[in-house]
Amino acid sequence: MTRMRTVDAAVEILEKEGATQAFGLPGAAINPFYSAMRTHGGIKHVLARHVEAASHMAEGYTRAAPGNIGVCIGTSGPAGTDMITGLYSASADSIPILAITGQAPVNKLHKEDFQAVDIAAIAAPVTKMAMTVLEPGQVPGAFAQAFHLMRSGRPGPVLIDLPIDVQMTEIDFDPATYTPLPIYKPVASPAQIDRALDMLVSAKRPLNVAGGGVINADACGLLIELAEVLNVPVVPTLMGWGAIPDDHWLAAGMVGLQTAHRYGNATMLESDFVLGIGNRWANRHTGGLDTYRRGRRFVHIDIEPTQIGRVFAPDLGIVSDAKAALELLVVQATGRAVAGSLPDWSGWVRDCRERKKQMHRKTHFDDVPIKPQRVYEEMNRTFGRNVRYVSAIGLSQIAGGQFLQVYRPRHWINCGQAGPLGWTVPAALGVVTADPSATVVGLSGDYDFQFLIEELAVGAQFNLPYVHVVVNNSYLGLIRQAQLTFDMNYCVSLAFDNINTQESGDSAIPKGYGVDHRGVVEGLGCKAIQVTEPSQIGPALARAQQLAREHKVPVVVEIFLERITNIAMGTDIDKITEYNELATSAEDSPTAALLYD
């Protein structure tokens, strides 16, 4: 046994568990933990400018690669409360991150001491465990349990709160004998899988729906193998986007009310059976359940028992890790294929492919001010197949879901359920930290971009290069569109005449668009390009990539859009309002042809 401070034991455990990247801000109540990180040297640290941003950086880091667990660290009081949004976002999307906070001394917790907030109680609803460790001897066990819980069952975040006197106390701990706790994941039985396949083979027009659980389980290869063995089309959810390449012949498009493809919704409406794997039947995917469920049977496979039947009762529910279920599905489906007992769904696949070929929205507009659809066309053309997109919420994200193309798992990184504004910049920095050689592209509207814009300085300080596309219409665009229902346009405009840009006379900002993002971005140590003409978009995106490589800093491409554009959406998957023109030829939507070989 070795005598050491509890924080030294905690850092040893982090290293043993492979959590070697942290994001955070030091402070008086967490300085002992920082001293342990400094002494041991095995954990890299990125200094955020806001603690909420640190939690989103940890999310981006975790989401970027299988097995990653991002760590966010802050002091007592408001540091922990600032992390709550990040913990909620991680919990909602089943993302394991570890939050570590400092705390007042144990004997001061009930005395309203400075920054002595009950963060464990506040964080409990959005974590798998939130614990203030009151006994020094419990610190190793608390960290071991944290990693066990984050990785077992449905993944999710954990918060450990450490009073400063607990951090400083010495305990006996032997790092050489530390062993991570075993990870628990439920596994489907062969009988359950056999029953699911019996139901599938009785269908005439079956679909697989692949959720984020497939990506979390690192099971995308198995998903594609199953689809090819069965010859059954796949619909990825927003969190599962990239599980199958968009141009795979069995990729049937996304379904939903907003981030969906016309051909995806049309195919879902024609189906008579759905096998859902690792998905939640989220409301933005299903819309009205009467429409979504009508005329089709459902099998639902999910790692979390309470997810089965949460939204609607399936015809068969199976509790299983997605990878374990897919391994059995592939084995049994292959056996049936060899035996010649699988139906021939080639006609159904042909119909799905024809819809995918024909049913697109127009993207090629030459209008000035720029229409947003053109931006995504140019992004597809410029960034290619290997890009990692990071986006949060709003019309920019919804249009991205409709028009961008994704070809690999973890290449669409999105806070799908919580959708906090400001998420994109710090999450993108977390992704770059995890994969420094990647082409990372953030996508924001102007309002999302402004929420945590100061984090761009982190990218400049720590040389975290990426391209951030800001589509600026100086509006809360999604809220403005939602207000159409109430016949109002109220408190959603961000437009004003910026006296500084108007007086200078050399600004590229159109009159009335307000904030000089280029001035802010450059003041934070990064580069910025502003675009007002459609023909400038492609060259600006390419130039941004070059500048990011050259200077090793974030580069912002701000594209000034027409103030008002309504993006397709609706209340049911058969009632999507198409506000803009539909494509009638390859010239109308040039990148659509790339989806169909």
Coordinates of C-alpha atoms in Angstrom, one line a residue:
M1 CA 0.0 0.0 0.0
T2 CA 1.1 3.6 -0.7
R3 CA 0.1 6.6 1.4
M4 CA -1.2 9.3 -0.8
R5 CA -3.8 12.1 -1.0
T6 CA -7.3 11.1 -2.3
V7 CA -6.8 13.3 -5.3
D8 CA -3.6 11.4 -6.2
A9 CA -5.5 8.2 -6.0
A10 CA -8.3 9.6 -8.2
V11 CA -5.9 10.7 -10.9
E12 CA -4.2 7.3 -10.8
I13 CA -7.7 5.7 -11.4
L14 CA -8.5 8.1 -14.3
E15 CA -5.3 7.0 -16.0
K16 CA -6.0 3.3 -15.4
E17 CA -9.5 3.8 -16.8
G18 CA -8.1 5.5 -19.9
A19 CA -9.8 8.9 -19.2
T20 CA -6.7 11.0 -20.0
Q21 CA -8.2 14.1 -21.5
A22 CA -9.8 16.8 -19.3
F23 CA -11.4 20.2 -20.0
G24 CA -12.0 22.6 -17.2
L25 CA -11.2 25.6 -15.1
P26 CA -9.2 25.5 -11.9
G27 CA -10.5 27.2 -8.7
A28 CA -9.8 27.4 -5.0
A29 CA -11.9 24.4 -4.1
I30 CA -10.5 22.1 -6.8
N31 CA -6.9 23.2 -6.8
P32 CA -5.8 20.0 -4.9
F33 CA -7.1 17.9 -7.8
Y34 CA -5.3 20.1 -10.3
S35 CA -2.1 19.7 -8.2
A36 CA -2.5 16.0 -8.5
M37 CA -2.9 16.2 -12.3
R38 CA 0.2 18.4 -12.5
T39 CA 2.3 16.0 -10.4
H40 CA 1.2 12.8 -12.3
G41 CA 1.3 14.3 -15.8
G42 CA -0.8 11.6 -17.4
I43 CA -3.9 13.7 -18.0
K44 CA -3.9 16.3 -20.7
H45 CA -5.9 19.4 -19.9
V46 CA -7.6 22.1 -22.1
L47 CA -8.4 25.4 -20.2
A48 CA -12.0 26.4 -21.2
R49 CA -13.3 29.9 -20.8
H50 CA -16.7 28.8 -19.4
V51 CA -17.5 25.7 -17.4
E52 CA -20.6 24.9 -19.4
A53 CA -18.3 25.0 -22.4
A54 CA -15.9 22.6 -20.7
S55 CA -18.8 20.1 -20.3
H56 CA -19.6 20.4 -24.0
M57 CA -16.0 19.9 -24.9
A58 CA -16.0 16.7 -22.9
E59 CA -19.1 15.6 -24.8
G60 CA -17.5 16.3 -28.2
Y61 CA -14.4 14.4 -27.1
T62 CA -16.5 11.4 -26.0
R63 CA -18.6 11.4 -29.1
A64 CA -15.7 11.5 -31.5
A65 CA -14.3 7.9 -30.9
P66 CA -15.4 4.6 -29.4
G67 CA -14.2 4.2 -25.8
N68 CA -13.5 7.9 -25.2
I69 CA -14.7 9.4 -21.9
G70 CA -14.3 13.1 -21.7
V71 CA -13.7 14.7 -18.3
C72 CA -14.8 18.2 -17.2
I73 CA -13.5 19.8 -14.1
G74 CA -14.6 22.9 -12.1
T75 CA -14.5 24.4 -8.7
S76 CA -17.4 24.6 -6.2
G77 CA -20.7 26.4 -6.5
P78 CA -21.4 27.9 -9.9
A79 CA -18.9 25.7 -11.7
G80 CA -21.0 22.7 -11.0
T81 CA -24.3 24.5 -11.8
D82 CA -22.8 25.7 -15.1
M83 CA -22.1 22.1 -16.0
I84 CA -25.7 21.0 -15.6
T85 CA -26.6 21.8 -19.3
G86 CA -23.7 19.7 -20.5
L87 CA -24.7 16.8 -18.2
Y88 CA -28.3 17.1 -19.4
S89 CA -27.2 17.0 -23.0
A90 CA -24.9 14.0 -22.4
S91 CA -27.7 12.2 -20.5
A92 CA -30.3 12.8 -23.1
D93 CA -28.0 11.4 -25.9
S94 CA -26.5 8.5 -23.8
I95 CA -23.0 10.0 -23.8
P96 CA -20.6 9.1 -20.9
I97 CA -18.7 12.1 -19.5
L98 CA -17.3 12.5 -16.0
A99 CA -17.8 15.8 -14.2
I100 CA -15.6 16.5 -11.2
T101 CA -16.3 19.5 -8.9
G102 CA -14.7 20.9 -5.9
Q103 CA -16.7 21.6 -2.7
A104 CA -16.5 23.4 0.6
P105 CA -15.2 21.4 3.6
V106 CA -17.4 18.7 4.9
N107 CA -18.1 20.5 8.2
K108 CA -19.2 23.6 6.3
L109 CA -21.7 22.0 4.0
H110 CA -24.7 22.8 6.2
K111 CA -23.5 26.3 7.2
E112 CA -24.2 28.1 3.8
D113 CA -20.5 28.4 3.3
F114 CA -19.2 30.3 0.3
Q115 CA -20.1 28.4 -2.9
A116 CA -21.3 25.4 -0.9
V117 CA -24.2 24.3 -3.1
D118 CA -25.7 20.8 -3.0
I119 CA -24.5 20.0 -6.6
A120 CA -25.2 16.3 -6.2
A121 CA -28.9 16.9 -5.6
I122 CA -29.0 19.4 -8.5
A123 CA -27.2 17.0 -10.9
A124 CA -29.0 13.8 -9.9
P125 CA -31.9 14.0 -12.5
V126 CA -29.4 14.3 -15.4
T127 CA -26.7 11.8 -14.4
K128 CA -26.4 8.1 -13.7
M129 CA -24.8 9.0 -10.4
A130 CA -24.1 12.3 -8.6
M131 CA -22.2 11.9 -5.4
T132 CA -20.6 14.2 -2.8
V133 CA -17.9 12.1 -1.3
L134 CA -17.9 12.8 2.5
E135 CA -15.4 10.1 3.5
P136 CA -11.8 10.1 2.1
G137 CA -11.7 6.3 2.1
Q138 CA -14.6 6.3 -0.4
V139 CA -12.9 8.2 -3.1
P140 CA -11.3 5.2 -5.0
G141 CA -14.6 3.3 -4.8
A142 CA -16.6 6.4 -6.0
F143 CA -14.4 6.7 -9.1
A144 CA -14.4 3.0 -9.8
Q145 CA -18.3 3.0 -9.6
A146 CA -18.4 6.1 -11.9
F147 CA -16.6 4.3 -14.7
H148 CA -18.7 1.2 -14.1
L149 CA -21.9 3.1 -14.4
M150 CA -20.8 5.3 -17.4
R151 CA -20.0 2.2 -19.4
S152 CA -22.7 -0.2 -18.3
G153 CA -26.2 -0.5 -19.8
R154 CA -27.3 2.8 -21.4
P155 CA -24.2 5.0 -21.3
G156 CA -24.4 8.3 -19.5
P157 CA -22.7 11.0 -17.4
V158 CA -21.6 10.9 -13.8
L159 CA -20.7 13.8 -11.4
I160 CA -18.3 13.4 -8.4
D161 CA -18.2 16.2 -5.9
L162 CA -15.1 16.4 -3.7
P163 CA -15.0 18.6 -0.6
I164 CA -11.6 20.3 -0.3
D165 CA -10.7 18.6 3.0
V166 CA -11.5 15.2 1.5
Q167 CA -9.2 16.0 -1.4
M168 CA -6.3 16.8 0.9
T169 CA -6.7 13.8 3.2
E170 CA -4.2 10.9 2.8
I171 CA -5.4 7.3 2.4
D172 CA -3.8 4.0 1.7
F173 CA -4.1 3.1 -2.0
D174 CA -2.2 0.7 -4.3
P175 CA -2.5 1.8 -7.9
A176 CA -0.8 -1.5 -9.1
T177 CA -3.7 -3.6 -7.8
Y178 CA -6.5 -1.3 -9.1
T179 CA -8.8 -3.2 -11.5
P180 CA -11.8 -1.6 -13.3
L181 CA -15.1 -3.0 -12.3
P182 CA -16.7 -5.3 -14.9
I183 CA -19.1 -3.6 -17.4
Y184 CA -22.6 -4.9 -17.6
K185 CA -24.5 -5.0 -20.9
P186 CA -27.6 -7.1 -21.5
V187 CA -27.6 -9.6 -24.3
A188 CA -30.5 -10.8 -26.4
S189 CA -31.2 -14.5 -26.4
P190 CA -31.1 -16.6 -29.6
A191 CA -34.9 -17.3 -29.1
Q192 CA -35.6 -13.6 -29.1
I193 CA -33.6 -13.0 -32.2
D194 CA -35.2 -15.9 -33.9
R195 CA -38.7 -14.5 -33.1
A196 CA -37.7 -11.1 -34.4
L197 CA -36.5 -12.6 -37.7
D198 CA -39.7 -14.6 -38.0
M199 CA -41.7 -11.4 -37.8
L200 CA -39.4 -9.7 -40.3
V201 CA -39.5 -12.4 -42.9
S202 CA -43.3 -12.3 -42.8
A203 CA -43.2 -8.7 -44.0
K204 CA -43.5 -7.5 -47.6
R205 CA -41.8 -4.1 -47.1
P206 CA -39.5 -4.2 -44.1
L207 CA -37.1 -1.5 -42.8
N208 CA -34.4 -1.4 -40.2
V209 CA -34.3 1.8 -38.1
A210 CA -30.8 2.4 -36.6
G211 CA -30.4 4.7 -33.7
G212 CA -27.5 6.2 -31.8
G213 CA -27.1 3.0 -29.8
V214 CA -25.7 1.3 -32.8
I215 CA -23.0 4.0 -33.0
N216 CA -22.4 3.9 -29.2
A217 CA -21.9 0.1 -29.4
D218 CA -19.4 0.5 -32.3
A219 CA -21.7 -1.9 -34.3
C220 CA -22.1 -0.1 -37.6
G221 CA -20.3 -2.7 -39.6
L222 CA -22.6 -5.4 -38.2
L223 CA -25.6 -3.2 -39.1
I224 CA -24.5 -2.9 -42.7
E225 CA -23.7 -6.6 -42.8
L226 CA -27.2 -7.5 -41.6
A227 CA -28.8 -5.1 -44.1
E228 CA -26.9 -6.7 -47.0
V229 CA -27.6 -10.3 -45.9
L230 CA -31.3 -9.5 -45.6
N231 CA -31.4 -7.0 -48.5
V232 CA -33.5 -4.7 -46.3
P233 CA -33.2 -0.9 -46.4
V234 CA -32.0 1.1 -43.4
V235 CA -33.3 4.3 -42.0
P236 CA -30.8 6.0 -39.6
T237 CA -32.2 8.3 -36.9
L238 CA -30.6 11.7 -36.4
M239 CA -28.4 10.2 -33.7
G240 CA -27.7 7.2 -35.9
W241 CA -26.8 9.2 -39.0
G242 CA -23.6 7.8 -40.4
A243 CA -24.2 4.3 -39.2
I244 CA -24.7 3.5 -42.9
P245 CA -23.2 5.7 -45.6
D246 CA -25.7 7.9 -47.2
D247 CA -24.8 6.6 -50.7
H248 CA -25.1 2.9 -49.7
W249 CA -27.7 1.2 -51.9
L250 CA -29.7 0.2 -48.8
A251 CA -29.6 3.6 -47.1
A252 CA -33.2 4.8 -47.3
G253 CA -32.8 8.3 -45.9
M254 CA -33.8 9.8 -42.6
V255 CA -37.4 10.0 -41.3
G256 CA -39.0 12.7 -39.3
L257 CA -40.6 16.1 -38.9
Q258 CA -37.5 18.3 -39.5
T259 CA -34.1 16.6 -40.1
A260 CA -35.5 14.2 -42.6
H261 CA -35.5 13.4 -46.3
R262 CA -38.5 13.4 -48.5
Y263 CA -37.6 10.0 -49.8
G264 CA -37.1 8.7 -46.2
N265 CA -40.5 9.8 -45.1
A266 CA -42.1 8.3 -48.2
T267 CA -40.4 5.0 -47.7
M268 CA -41.4 4.8 -44.1
L269 CA -45.0 5.4 -45.1
E270 CA -44.9 2.6 -47.6
S271 CA -43.3 0.1 -45.1
D272 CA -45.2 -2.6 -43.2
F273 CA -42.5 -3.7 -40.7
V274 CA -39.8 -1.9 -38.7
L275 CA -36.9 -3.4 -36.8
G276 CA -35.6 -0.6 -34.5
I277 CA -32.1 -1.1 -33.0
G278 CA -30.7 1.3 -30.4
N279 CA -33.2 4.0 -31.0
R280 CA -35.7 5.9 -28.8
W281 CA -38.6 6.6 -31.2
A282 CA -38.0 10.3 -30.4
N283 CA -40.8 12.6 -31.3
R284 CA -38.9 14.5 -34.0
H285 CA -38.4 11.2 -35.7
T286 CA -41.9 9.7 -35.3
G287 CA -44.2 12.8 -35.3
G288 CA -47.8 11.7 -34.7
L289 CA -47.8 8.1 -33.5
D290 CA -51.1 7.3 -35.3
T291 CA -49.5 8.1 -38.6
Y292 CA -46.1 6.6 -37.8
R293 CA -47.5 3.3 -36.5
R294 CA -50.4 2.8 -38.9
G295 CA -50.2 -0.4 -41.0
R296 CA -46.9 -1.6 -39.7
R297 CA -45.5 -3.9 -36.9
F298 CA -42.5 -3.0 -34.7
V299 CA -39.7 -4.9 -33.0
H300 CA -37.7 -2.7 -30.7
I301 CA -34.2 -3.6 -29.4
D302 CA -32.6 -1.3 -26.9
I303 CA -30.0 -1.6 -24.1
E304 CA -32.2 0.1 -21.5
P305 CA -35.2 -1.9 -20.3
T306 CA -37.3 1.1 -19.5
Q307 CA -37.0 2.4 -23.1
I308 CA -39.1 -0.6 -24.3
G309 CA -42.7 0.7 -24.4
R310 CA -41.8 4.2 -23.2
V311 CA -43.1 5.9 -26.4
F312 CA -45.3 3.1 -27.6
A313 CA -45.6 -0.6 -27.0
P314 CA -43.8 -2.6 -29.8
D315 CA -45.1 -6.0 -31.1
L316 CA -41.8 -7.4 -29.7
G317 CA -39.4 -5.8 -27.3
I318 CA -35.8 -7.1 -26.7
V319 CA -33.5 -5.7 -24.1
S320 CA -30.0 -6.0 -25.5
D321 CA -26.8 -4.1 -26.3
A322 CA -27.0 -3.2 -30.0
K323 CA -23.7 -5.0 -30.9
A324 CA -24.7 -8.2 -29.1
A325 CA -28.1 -8.2 -30.8
L326 CA -26.6 -7.5 -34.2
E327 CA -24.1 -10.3 -33.9
L328 CA -26.9 -12.8 -33.3
L329 CA -29.0 -11.2 -36.0
V330 CA -26.2 -11.6 -38.6
V331 CA -25.5 -15.2 -37.6
Q332 CA -29.2 -16.2 -37.8
A333 CA -30.0 -14.2 -40.9
T334 CA -27.0 -15.6 -42.7
G335 CA -28.1 -19.1 -41.8
R336 CA -31.6 -18.4 -43.2
A337 CA -30.0 -17.0 -46.4
V338 CA -27.8 -20.1 -46.9
A339 CA -30.9 -22.2 -46.4
G340 CA -32.8 -20.1 -49.0
S341 CA -35.6 -19.2 -46.5
L342 CA -35.4 -15.4 -46.8
P343 CA -38.0 -13.6 -49.0
D344 CA -36.9 -11.8 -52.1
W345 CA -37.3 -8.1 -51.3
S346 CA -35.5 -6.8 -54.4
G347 CA -38.7 -5.1 -55.7
W348 CA -39.1 -3.3 -52.4
V349 CA -35.4 -2.2 -52.5
R350 CA -35.8 -1.0 -56.1
D351 CA -38.8 1.1 -55.1
C352 CA -36.9 2.6 -52.2
R353 CA -34.0 3.5 -54.5
E354 CA -36.3 5.1 -57.0
R355 CA -37.7 7.4 -54.4
K356 CA -34.2 8.2 -53.3
K357 CA -33.3 9.1 -56.9
Q358 CA -36.3 11.3 -57.5
M359 CA -37.6 12.9 -54.2
H360 CA -35.2 15.8 -53.4
R361 CA -35.5 19.4 -52.5
K362 CA -33.9 22.1 -54.6
T363 CA -30.5 23.3 -53.4
H364 CA -29.1 25.2 -56.4
F365 CA -30.2 28.8 -56.0
D366 CA -28.2 31.8 -57.4
D367 CA -30.2 34.3 -55.4
V368 CA -28.7 37.3 -53.6
P369 CA -29.1 37.4 -50.6
I370 CA -28.0 33.8 -50.4
K371 CA -30.6 31.1 -49.8
P372 CA -29.4 28.6 -47.2
Q373 CA -30.0 25.5 -49.4
R374 CA -27.1 26.6 -51.6
V375 CA -24.7 26.7 -48.6
Y376 CA -25.2 23.0 -47.9
E377 CA -24.7 22.1 -51.6
E378 CA -21.4 23.8 -51.5
M379 CA -20.4 22.2 -48.2
N380 CA -21.0 18.8 -49.7
R381 CA -19.0 19.6 -52.7
T382 CA -16.1 21.2 -50.8
F383 CA -15.7 18.9 -47.7
G384 CA -16.2 15.5 -49.3
R385 CA -16.7 12.1 -47.6
N386 CA -14.3 12.4 -44.6
V387 CA -15.6 15.5 -42.9
R388 CA -16.9 15.4 -39.3
Y389 CA -19.8 17.8 -38.9
V390 CA -20.7 19.2 -35.5
S391 CA -24.0 21.1 -35.0
A392 CA -26.5 21.9 -32.3
I393 CA -30.0 23.2 -33.0
G394 CA -32.0 25.6 -35.1
L395 CA -32.9 26.0 -38.8
S396 CA -29.2 25.7 -39.6
Q397 CA -29.1 22.2 -38.1
I398 CA -32.5 21.2 -39.6
A399 CA -31.4 22.3 -43.0
G400 CA -28.1 20.5 -42.5
G401 CA -30.0 17.3 -41.7
Q402 CA -32.0 17.7 -44.9
F403 CA -29.2 18.6 -47.3
L404 CA -25.8 17.5 -46.0
Q405 CA -24.4 14.0 -46.6
V406 CA -22.7 11.8 -44.0
Y407 CA -20.8 8.7 -44.8
R408 CA -19.2 7.4 -41.5
P409 CA -20.2 6.9 -37.9
R410 CA -19.3 9.7 -35.5
H411 CA -19.1 12.1 -38.5
W412 CA -22.4 13.7 -37.6
I413 CA -22.0 14.9 -34.0
N414 CA -25.1 16.6 -32.7
C415 CA -26.8 17.2 -29.4
G416 CA -30.0 15.6 -30.7
Q417 CA -32.4 15.7 -27.8
A418 CA -31.3 18.6 -25.5
G419 CA -30.3 21.0 -28.2
P420 CA -28.6 23.7 -26.1
L421 CA -27.6 26.8 -28.0
G422 CA -23.9 27.5 -27.8
W423 CA -23.0 23.8 -27.9
T424 CA -21.4 23.8 -31.3
V425 CA -18.1 25.7 -30.7
P426 CA -17.0 23.9 -27.6
A427 CA -18.2 20.5 -28.9
A428 CA -16.2 21.0 -32.1
L429 CA -13.1 21.9 -30.0
G430 CA -13.6 18.6 -28.1
V431 CA -13.8 16.7 -31.4
V432 CA -10.6 18.3 -32.7
T433 CA -8.9 17.4 -29.4
A434 CA -9.9 13.8 -29.9
D435 CA -9.0 13.7 -33.6
P436 CA -6.5 16.4 -34.4
S437 CA -5.9 15.4 -38.0
A438 CA -9.7 15.3 -38.9
T439 CA -11.5 17.8 -41.1
V440 CA -13.9 19.1 -38.5
V441 CA -16.7 21.5 -39.6
G442 CA -19.0 23.3 -37.1
L443 CA -22.4 24.5 -38.4
S444 CA -24.3 27.3 -36.5
G445 CA -26.8 29.9 -37.0
D446 CA -25.8 33.3 -35.8
Y447 CA -27.5 32.9 -32.4
D448 CA -26.0 29.5 -31.5
F449 CA -22.7 31.0 -32.5
Q450 CA -22.9 33.9 -30.1
F451 CA -23.8 31.9 -27.0
L452 CA -20.3 30.6 -26.2
I453 CA -18.3 32.5 -28.8
E454 CA -15.5 33.2 -26.3
E455 CA -14.4 29.5 -26.6
L456 CA -12.9 30.3 -30.0
A457 CA -10.0 31.7 -27.9
V458 CA -9.4 28.2 -26.5
G459 CA -9.0 27.0 -30.1
A460 CA -6.5 29.7 -30.8
Q461 CA -4.6 29.1 -27.5
F462 CA -4.4 25.3 -27.8
N463 CA -4.0 25.2 -31.6
L464 CA -7.3 23.3 -32.3
P465 CA -8.0 24.1 -36.0
Y466 CA -11.4 23.6 -37.6
V467 CA -13.8 25.4 -39.9
H468 CA -17.0 26.9 -38.5
V469 CA -19.7 27.8 -41.0
V470 CA -22.1 30.4 -39.6
V471 CA -25.2 31.0 -41.6
N472 CA -26.4 34.4 -40.6
N473 CA -29.9 35.7 -41.2
S474 CA -29.9 37.8 -38.0
Y475 CA -32.9 36.0 -36.7
L476 CA -33.9 33.3 -34.3
G477 CA -35.0 31.5 -37.4
L478 CA -36.6 28.3 -36.0
I479 CA -38.5 30.2 -33.4
R480 CA -39.7 32.8 -36.0
Q481 CA -40.9 29.9 -38.1
A482 CA -42.6 28.3 -35.1
Q483 CA -44.4 31.6 -34.4
L484 CA -46.2 31.4 -37.7
T485 CA -48.7 29.2 -35.8
F486 CA -49.4 32.2 -33.6
D487 CA -49.5 34.7 -36.4
M488 CA -46.7 36.7 -34.9
N489 CA -43.0 37.7 -35.3
Y490 CA -42.2 38.6 -31.8
C491 CA -38.8 39.1 -30.0
V492 CA -37.0 37.0 -32.6
S493 CA -35.1 39.5 -34.7
L494 CA -31.4 40.1 -34.0
A495 CA -31.0 42.8 -36.6
F496 CA -29.8 46.3 -35.9
D497 CA -27.6 48.9 -37.6
N498 CA -24.1 48.5 -36.1
I499 CA -22.8 52.1 -35.8
N500 CA -19.2 50.9 -35.9
T501 CA -19.4 48.9 -39.1
Q502 CA -21.5 51.5 -40.8
E503 CA -19.1 54.3 -39.9
S504 CA -16.1 52.3 -41.1
G505 CA -17.5 52.1 -44.6
D506 CA -15.4 49.0 -45.5
S507 CA -17.4 46.3 -43.8
A508 CA -18.7 43.2 -45.7
I509 CA -21.6 43.1 -43.3
P510 CA -24.9 44.0 -45.1
K511 CA -26.7 46.9 -43.5
G512 CA -28.9 45.8 -40.5
Y513 CA -27.2 42.5 -39.8
G514 CA -25.8 43.8 -36.5
V515 CA -22.9 42.0 -34.8
D516 CA -19.5 42.2 -36.4
H517 CA -18.6 38.5 -36.0
R518 CA -15.4 38.9 -38.0
G519 CA -14.2 41.6 -35.6
V520 CA -15.1 39.4 -32.6
V521 CA -13.5 36.3 -34.1
E522 CA -10.3 38.0 -35.0
G523 CA -10.2 39.6 -31.6
L524 CA -10.3 36.1 -30.1
G525 CA -7.2 35.1 -32.1
C526 CA -8.9 33.2 -35.0
K527 CA -9.5 33.9 -38.7
A528 CA -12.8 34.9 -40.4
I529 CA -14.1 35.1 -43.9
Q530 CA -17.4 36.8 -44.9
V531 CA -19.5 35.8 -47.9
T532 CA -22.4 37.6 -49.6
E533 CA -22.6 36.0 -53.0
P534 CA -23.4 32.3 -53.8
S535 CA -20.3 32.0 -56.1
Q536 CA -18.1 33.0 -53.2
I537 CA -19.2 30.1 -50.9
G538 CA -17.1 27.3 -52.3
P539 CA -13.9 29.2 -52.6
A540 CA -14.4 30.6 -49.1
L541 CA -14.8 27.1 -47.6
A542 CA -11.7 25.9 -49.4
R543 CA -9.8 28.9 -48.2
A544 CA -10.9 28.4 -44.7
Q545 CA -9.6 24.8 -44.7
Q546 CA -6.2 26.2 -45.9
L547 CA -6.1 28.9 -43.2
A548 CA -7.0 26.4 -40.5
R549 CA -4.1 24.1 -41.6
E550 CA -1.7 27.0 -41.9
H551 CA -2.5 28.9 -38.7
K552 CA -3.7 26.0 -36.5
V553 CA -6.7 28.0 -35.3
P554 CA -10.5 27.9 -35.8
V555 CA -11.6 29.7 -39.0
V556 CA -15.1 31.1 -39.3
V557 CA -16.9 31.4 -42.6
E558 CA -19.8 33.7 -42.1
I559 CA -22.4 33.5 -44.9
F560 CA -25.1 36.2 -45.0
L561 CA -28.4 34.7 -45.9
E562 CA -31.7 36.2 -46.9
R563 CA -33.5 37.2 -43.6
I564 CA -36.4 34.9 -43.9
T565 CA -36.4 31.3 -45.3
N566 CA -38.8 28.7 -44.1
I567 CA -37.4 25.2 -44.0
A568 CA -39.6 22.1 -44.6
M569 CA -41.2 20.6 -41.5
G570 CA -44.5 19.5 -40.2
T571 CA -46.5 17.7 -37.4
D572 CA -46.7 14.2 -39.1
I573 CA -44.4 12.5 -41.5
D574 CA -47.2 12.6 -44.1
K575 CA -47.9 16.3 -43.5
I576 CA -44.6 18.0 -44.2
T577 CA -44.9 21.5 -45.5
E578 CA -42.5 22.1 -48.3
Y579 CA -42.0 25.9 -48.3
N580 CA -39.5 26.0 -51.1
E581 CA -39.1 24.5 -54.5
L582 CA -38.6 20.8 -55.1
A583 CA -35.8 19.4 -57.3
T584 CA -36.9 18.3 -60.8
S585 CA -33.5 17.6 -62.2
A586 CA -29.8 17.0 -61.2
E587 CA -29.2 20.7 -61.9
D588 CA -31.7 21.6 -59.1
S589 CA -29.9 19.5 -56.5
P590 CA -26.4 18.6 -57.9
T591 CA -25.2 16.6 -54.8
A592 CA -28.4 14.4 -54.8
A593 CA -27.0 12.4 -57.7
L594 CA -24.0 11.3 -55.5
L595 CA -26.5 9.4 -53.3
Y596 CA -27.6 7.1 -56.1
D597 CA -25.1 4.9 -57.9

